[in-house]
C-alpha cells in the first residue's frame, strides 16, 4: 500500500490500491480519475465525480479502495445516468441504475449501454477499452433466459442501434451481486486498443447458441499502447476451455484451469503483440471472485503459493464474493497491468 504515486511514464493513469476506509477523501489534492471502494453496498459517493462503491463483500480485508490517478488535470461531467472524468486521453465513466425504473432487465441493460455509447460519441472517446458490469441474480432464470443472457441481449440491442459506431469488443467483467442495481463502469480512449483472444478458449463473441441467444460482446483482453507504456486489461477469466466449463464442483481445479488460461493468454499476447507483463505474477492487480466464501482458504493458499515465486514484485490480490456468469463456475480471476502504481502484496 502506497500513497505516493510515481509517474514514470506517459500512460494517462495509474491504479493504486489503498486500505483507506474513506473512499471520498482518497486522493485529495491529486488528479483523481476515479476512486472505487469495495463494500457490502453499491453507492454513488460523489454526484460530480466517479467516486463510488461496488457492492461486493470483501473476503480478506475490511476496507479496500482503488485510486485511479491521472498525471494531468481531470475534468468531470455528467451524461444521462453517467458520471464521468476525462483527462484528454482517457475517459472513465460510472452508472448505477435502479431496475425498478425500467419495464424489464433487458431494457435496463440496453439503456445503460445506450447512455455509454451516446456519451462516448459525444465526448470524443469512441473506443471502449474495458467494462465492468455488476447486477444481482446473474444466473437466475427470468422468462426464457437467465439474467446474464438477458443482460447480453440488452447490450446487443444497444450495439445494434449504434451500428455505425466504432466498436471492437473490449475486455469485460460481468459478476453477480446480492443486491439491487445495475452497476457499470468503464474506460474509453480516443484510439483503439488491441484485442487479444486466448488460443485455449473459444472467443466469447463466437460462443455457440447453447449459452444464450446472443454471444457476449467482449474479448479476453485489451492491450492498450498509450505511447510510451502499454497497459493490459484482462477480462474475467475462468475455468472454460474451448467453450465448455471444466472441473464442475471442484473450485481448486477451476482456479488452476483459470491460471492456465491466464498464462496462455499472456504468452500468446507476448508472441503476437509484445506484452509488458508475460506472466500472471507480473501483473499489477488480480481480482478473485468467489461464488462461495467457504472455498476461500484453499483458493487463497493455492494462489499465494503460485505467486510466491515472484522475485521483484507481486500483484495485489483482492478477494471478493461474487457470482460467475455460469452457475457451474465457482471462481473467476481478472487482471490488470498498469505501470508503476507502486503497490504490492495481498490484501
Ligand atoms: C461480459 O461482459 C463478460 O463466458 O467465458 C466474463 C468472463 C464474462 C468470462 C465467459 C464471460 C465469460 O459479458 C462476462
Coordinates of C-alpha atoms and ligand atoms in Angstrom, one line a residue:
X1 CA 0.0 0.0 0.0
X2 CA 1.5 3.3 -1.0
X3 CA 0.3 6.8 -1.1
X4 CA 3.0 8.5 -3.3
X5 CA 2.4 7.7 -6.9
X6 CA 5.4 8.0 -9.1
X7 CA 4.6 8.7 -12.7
X8 CA 7.5 7.2 -14.5
X9 CA 6.0 7.0 -18.0
X10 CA 3.5 8.7 -20.2
X11 CA 0.5 6.5 -19.6
X12 CA -2.6 8.5 -18.8
X13 CA -3.4 6.9 -15.5
X14 CA -2.2 4.5 -12.8
X15 CA -4.3 2.3 -10.4
X16 CA -3.2 2.2 -6.8
X17 CA -4.8 0.2 -4.0
X18 CA -5.3 1.7 -0.6
X19 CA -6.7 0.2 2.6
X20 CA -8.3 3.6 3.2
X21 CA -11.8 3.4 4.6
X22 CA -12.8 6.9 3.4
X23 CA -13.2 6.5 -0.4
X24 CA -14.4 10.1 -0.8
X25 CA -11.3 11.5 0.9
X26 CA -8.9 9.3 -1.0
X27 CA -6.7 11.1 -3.5
X28 CA -7.4 14.6 -2.1
X29 CA -5.2 17.1 -3.8
X30 CA -4.4 14.7 -6.6
X31 CA -5.8 14.4 -10.1
X32 CA -8.5 11.7 -9.4
X33 CA -9.9 9.9 -12.4
X34 CA -11.9 7.6 -10.1
X35 CA -12.0 6.2 -6.6
X36 CA -13.6 2.8 -6.2
X37 CA -14.4 1.3 -2.9
X38 CA -15.5 -2.3 -2.5
X39 CA -18.1 -2.6 0.2
X40 CA -21.2 -4.5 1.2
X41 CA -23.4 -2.0 -0.6
X42 CA -23.1 -0.2 -4.0
X43 CA -23.3 3.6 -3.7
X44 CA -22.6 6.8 -5.5
X45 CA -20.4 8.7 -3.0
X46 CA -20.0 11.9 -5.1
X47 CA -22.6 13.2 -7.5
X48 CA -19.9 15.2 -9.5
X49 CA -17.1 12.6 -9.9
X50 CA -16.8 8.8 -10.4
X51 CA -16.3 8.1 -6.7
X52 CA -18.4 5.1 -5.7
X53 CA -18.5 1.7 -4.1
X54 CA -19.0 -1.6 -5.8
X55 CA -21.4 -3.8 -3.8
X56 CA -19.4 -7.0 -3.4
X57 CA -18.3 -8.3 0.1
X58 CA -14.6 -8.2 0.8
X59 CA -13.3 -11.6 1.9
X60 CA -9.9 -11.0 3.3
X61 CA -9.8 -7.3 4.4
X62 CA -12.3 -4.8 5.8
X63 CA -11.5 -1.9 3.5
X64 CA -10.1 -1.6 0.1
X65 CA -10.0 1.4 -2.3
X66 CA -8.8 1.6 -5.9
X67 CA -7.5 5.1 -6.7
X68 CA -7.2 5.8 -10.4
X69 CA -4.9 8.8 -10.8
X70 CA -4.0 11.0 -13.7
X71 CA -0.7 12.8 -14.2
X72 CA -2.5 15.8 -15.7
X73 CA -5.7 17.7 -14.6
X74 CA -9.0 15.9 -14.8
X75 CA -12.3 17.3 -16.0
X76 CA -15.6 15.9 -14.7
X77 CA -19.0 15.7 -16.4
X78 CA -22.4 14.0 -16.5
X79 CA -24.4 12.5 -19.3
X80 CA -27.8 10.8 -18.7
X81 CA -27.1 8.3 -15.9
X82 CA -23.3 8.5 -16.2
X83 CA -20.9 10.5 -14.1
X84 CA -17.5 10.6 -15.9
X85 CA -14.0 12.0 -15.7
X86 CA -11.5 12.6 -18.6
X87 CA -8.0 14.0 -19.0
X88 CA -7.8 14.4 -22.7
X89 CA -6.5 10.8 -23.3
X90 CA -8.8 8.5 -21.2
X91 CA -12.4 8.7 -20.1
X92 CA -13.7 6.9 -17.0
X93 CA -17.5 6.5 -16.6
X94 CA -19.8 5.1 -14.0
X95 CA -23.5 4.5 -13.7
X96 CA -25.8 2.8 -11.2
X97 CA -29.4 2.1 -12.3
X98 CA -32.4 1.0 -10.3
X99 CA -34.0 -1.9 -12.2
X100 CA -37.4 -0.9 -10.8
X101 CA -37.2 2.2 -13.1
X102 CA -37.4 0.0 -16.2
X103 CA -40.1 -2.3 -17.6
X104 CA -37.6 -5.2 -17.6
X105 CA -34.0 -6.1 -17.2
X106 CA -33.3 -6.2 -20.9
X107 CA -34.4 -2.6 -21.3
X108 CA -32.3 -1.6 -18.2
X109 CA -29.2 -3.1 -19.8
X110 CA -30.0 -1.6 -23.2
X111 CA -30.5 1.8 -21.6
X112 CA -27.2 1.6 -19.7
X113 CA -25.3 0.8 -22.9
X114 CA -27.2 3.5 -24.9
X115 CA -26.0 6.0 -22.4
X116 CA -22.5 4.7 -22.6
X117 CA -22.4 4.8 -26.4
X118 CA -24.0 8.2 -26.6
X119 CA -21.5 9.7 -24.1
X120 CA -18.5 8.2 -25.9
X121 CA -19.6 9.6 -29.2
X122 CA -20.4 13.0 -27.8
X123 CA -17.2 13.3 -25.7
X124 CA -14.9 12.1 -28.5
X125 CA -13.7 8.9 -26.9
X126 CA -15.1 6.3 -29.4
X127 CA -13.1 3.3 -28.3
X128 CA -14.2 1.3 -25.3
X129 CA -11.2 -0.4 -23.6
X130 CA -12.6 -2.1 -20.5
X131 CA -16.0 -2.7 -19.0
X132 CA -17.2 -3.9 -15.6
X133 CA -20.8 -5.0 -15.1
X134 CA -22.4 -5.9 -11.7
X135 CA -26.0 -6.9 -11.1
X136 CA -28.0 -9.3 -8.9
X137 CA -29.2 -12.9 -9.5
X138 CA -26.9 -13.3 -12.5
X139 CA -27.8 -16.9 -13.2
X140 CA -31.4 -16.8 -12.1
X141 CA -33.9 -17.7 -14.9
X142 CA -36.3 -15.0 -15.8
X143 CA -38.7 -16.0 -18.6
X144 CA -37.0 -17.8 -21.4
X145 CA -33.4 -16.8 -20.5
X146 CA -31.3 -16.3 -17.4
X147 CA -30.4 -12.8 -16.3
X148 CA -26.9 -12.9 -17.7
X149 CA -28.3 -13.9 -21.1
X150 CA -30.9 -11.1 -20.8
X151 CA -28.1 -8.6 -19.9
X152 CA -26.3 -9.7 -23.1
X153 CA -29.5 -9.2 -25.1
X154 CA -29.9 -5.7 -23.9
X155 CA -26.3 -4.8 -24.5
X156 CA -26.6 -6.2 -28.0
X157 CA -29.8 -4.2 -28.6
X158 CA -27.8 -1.0 -27.8
X159 CA -24.9 -2.2 -30.1
X160 CA -27.3 -2.8 -32.9
X161 CA -28.7 0.7 -32.6
X162 CA -25.3 2.2 -32.6
X163 CA -24.4 0.1 -35.7
X164 CA -22.0 2.6 -37.3
X165 CA -20.2 3.0 -34.1
X166 CA -16.6 2.1 -34.0
X167 CA -16.9 -0.9 -31.7
X168 CA -14.3 -3.6 -31.1
X169 CA -15.4 -5.7 -28.1
X170 CA -13.4 -4.6 -25.1
X171 CA -12.3 -6.8 -22.2
X172 CA -15.2 -7.1 -19.8
X173 CA -16.4 -8.5 -16.5
X174 CA -19.9 -9.5 -15.6
X175 CA -20.4 -10.6 -12.0
X176 CA -23.5 -11.3 -9.8
X177 CA -24.1 -9.3 -6.7
X178 CA -26.5 -9.9 -3.8
X179 CA -28.3 -6.5 -4.0
X180 CA -30.5 -4.5 -6.3
X181 CA -29.0 -2.2 -9.0
X182 CA -27.2 -2.5 -12.4
X183 CA -23.8 -1.0 -12.0
X184 CA -21.5 -0.4 -14.9
X185 CA -18.1 1.3 -15.1
X186 CA -15.7 1.6 -18.0
X187 CA -12.7 3.3 -19.6
X188 CA -12.5 4.5 -23.2
X189 CA -9.9 6.1 -25.3
X190 CA -9.6 8.3 -28.5
X191 CA -7.9 5.4 -30.3
X192 CA -8.5 1.7 -30.2
X193 CA -6.7 -0.9 -28.0
X194 CA -5.6 -4.2 -29.4
X195 CA -8.0 -7.0 -28.9
X196 CA -6.4 -10.2 -27.5
X197 CA -8.0 -13.6 -27.5
X198 CA -6.9 -16.9 -25.8
X199 CA -5.9 -19.8 -28.0
X200 CA -7.3 -22.2 -25.3
X201 CA -10.7 -20.6 -25.4
X202 CA -13.4 -20.0 -28.0
X203 CA -13.8 -16.3 -28.4
X204 CA -16.9 -15.3 -26.4
X205 CA -18.4 -13.5 -29.5
X206 CA -18.2 -16.9 -31.3
X207 CA -19.8 -18.9 -28.5
X208 CA -22.4 -21.4 -29.8
X209 CA -26.1 -20.6 -29.1
X210 CA -26.4 -23.1 -26.2
X211 CA -25.0 -20.4 -23.9
X212 CA -27.5 -17.8 -24.9
X213 CA -29.5 -16.2 -27.7
X214 CA -26.7 -13.7 -28.5
X215 CA -23.0 -14.0 -28.0
X216 CA -21.4 -12.0 -25.2
X217 CA -19.8 -8.9 -26.7
X218 CA -16.4 -8.9 -25.1
X219 CA -12.8 -10.0 -25.8
X220 CA -10.5 -11.8 -23.4
X221 CA -8.2 -8.9 -23.0
X222 CA -7.4 -5.4 -24.3
X223 CA -3.8 -4.3 -24.7
X224 CA -3.6 -0.6 -24.9
X225 CA -0.4 1.1 -26.1
X226 CA -0.6 4.7 -24.7
X227 CA 2.5 5.8 -26.4
X228 CA 5.4 5.0 -24.1
X229 CA 3.8 2.4 -21.9
X230 CA 1.4 -0.4 -22.6
X231 CA -1.4 -1.4 -20.3
X232 CA -3.2 -4.8 -20.2
X233 CA -6.8 -5.2 -19.2
X234 CA -7.8 -8.9 -18.8
X235 CA -11.5 -9.9 -18.7
X236 CA -12.8 -12.2 -16.0
X237 CA -11.0 -15.5 -16.8
X238 CA -12.4 -18.7 -15.6
X239 CA -12.4 -22.5 -16.0
X240 CA -13.6 -22.6 -19.6
X241 CA -11.6 -24.4 -22.2
X242 CA -13.0 -24.2 -25.8
X243 CA -16.5 -23.1 -24.7
X244 CA -17.0 -25.7 -22.0
X245 CA -16.9 -25.4 -18.2
X246 CA -14.3 -27.8 -16.7
X247 CA -14.0 -29.2 -13.2
X248 CA -17.6 -28.7 -12.1
X249 CA -17.8 -28.8 -8.3
X250 CA -14.0 -28.5 -7.8
X251 CA -13.1 -24.9 -7.1
X252 CA -9.4 -25.5 -6.7
X253 CA -9.1 -27.3 -10.0
X254 CA -11.2 -24.4 -11.5
X255 CA -8.6 -22.0 -10.2
X256 CA -5.8 -24.0 -11.7
X257 CA -7.5 -24.1 -15.1
X258 CA -8.1 -20.3 -14.8
X259 CA -4.4 -19.8 -14.1
X260 CA -3.5 -21.9 -17.2
X261 CA -5.9 -19.7 -19.2
X262 CA -4.3 -16.5 -17.9
X263 CA -0.7 -17.8 -18.6
X264 CA -1.7 -18.9 -22.1
X265 CA -3.4 -15.5 -22.8
X266 CA -0.3 -13.6 -21.7
X267 CA 2.2 -15.7 -23.6
X268 CA 0.1 -15.6 -26.8
X269 CA -0.2 -11.8 -26.3
X270 CA 3.6 -11.5 -25.9
X271 CA 4.2 -13.6 -29.1
X272 CA 1.7 -11.5 -31.2
X273 CA 1.6 -8.0 -29.7
X274 CA 4.5 -7.7 -27.3
X275 CA 3.5 -7.5 -23.6
X276 CA 4.8 -5.5 -20.7
X277 CA 3.8 -8.5 -18.4
X278 CA 4.4 -12.0 -19.6
X279 CA 3.2 -14.0 -16.6
X280 CA 0.4 -13.7 -14.1
X281 CA 2.9 -12.8 -11.4
X282 CA 4.0 -9.8 -13.4
X283 CA 0.5 -8.2 -13.4
X284 CA -0.3 -5.2 -11.2
X285 CA -3.5 -6.4 -9.7
X286 CA -5.7 -9.5 -9.6
X287 CA -9.3 -9.7 -8.5
X288 CA -10.6 -13.1 -7.5
X289 CA -14.4 -13.5 -7.4
X290 CA -15.7 -16.5 -5.4
X291 CA -19.2 -17.8 -5.6
X292 CA -18.9 -19.4 -2.2
X293 CA -16.8 -17.8 0.6
X294 CA -16.2 -21.2 2.2
X295 CA -13.7 -22.1 -0.5
X296 CA -11.6 -19.0 0.3
X297 CA -8.9 -20.8 2.4
X298 CA -8.0 -23.4 -0.3
X299 CA -8.1 -20.8 -3.1
X300 CA -6.1 -18.2 -1.2
X301 CA -3.5 -20.8 -0.2
X302 CA -3.0 -22.1 -3.7
X303 CA -2.9 -18.6 -5.3
X304 CA -0.5 -17.3 -2.7
X305 CA 1.8 -20.2 -3.3
X306 CA 1.5 -19.7 -7.1
X307 CA 2.5 -16.1 -6.9
X308 CA 5.2 -16.6 -4.3
X309 CA 7.8 -17.5 -6.9
X310 CA 7.8 -13.8 -8.0
X311 CA 11.1 -12.2 -7.2
X312 CA 10.6 -8.5 -7.6
X313 CA 7.0 -7.6 -7.0
X314 CA 3.7 -9.4 -6.9
X315 CA 0.3 -8.4 -8.0
X316 CA -2.1 -7.0 -5.3
X317 CA -4.8 -9.7 -4.9
X318 CA -8.3 -8.7 -3.9
X319 CA -10.8 -11.5 -2.9
X320 CA -14.5 -10.7 -3.4
X321 CA -17.6 -12.6 -3.1
X322 CA -19.4 -12.6 -6.4
X323 CA -21.3 -14.9 -8.7
X324 CA -19.8 -16.0 -12.0
X325 CA -22.0 -15.9 -15.1
X326 CA -22.4 -19.7 -15.4
X327 CA -23.8 -21.5 -12.3
X328 CA -21.2 -24.3 -12.7
X329 CA -18.3 -21.8 -12.2
X330 CA -17.1 -21.1 -8.7
X331 CA -14.2 -18.8 -9.3
X332 CA -13.1 -16.1 -11.7
X333 CA -9.9 -14.1 -11.8
X334 CA -9.4 -10.8 -13.6
X335 CA -6.1 -9.0 -14.1
X336 CA -4.7 -5.6 -14.9
X337 CA -1.3 -4.3 -15.7
X338 CA -0.6 -0.6 -15.4
X339 CA 2.8 0.8 -15.0
X340 CA 4.4 1.9 -11.7
X341 CA 1.4 2.2 -9.4
X342 CA 3.7 1.3 -6.6
X343 CA 1.7 -1.4 -4.9
X344 CA 2.3 -5.0 -4.0
X345 CA 1.2 -7.8 -1.7
X346 CA -2.0 -9.4 -0.7
X347 CA -4.9 -7.7 1.0
Ligands
LIG1 C1 -19.4 -9.9 -20.3 O1 -19.3 -8.7 -20.4 C2 -18.3 -10.7 -19.6 O2 -18.4 -16.7 -20.7 O3 -16.3 -17.0 -20.7 C3 -16.5 -12.8 -18.2 C4 -15.6 -13.8 -18.2 C5 -17.7 -12.9 -18.9 C6 -15.9 -15.0 -18.9 C7 -17.3 -16.4 -20.3 C8 -18.0 -14.1 -19.5 C9 -17.0 -15.1 -19.6 O4 -20.4 -10.5 -20.8 C10 -18.8 -11.9 -18.9

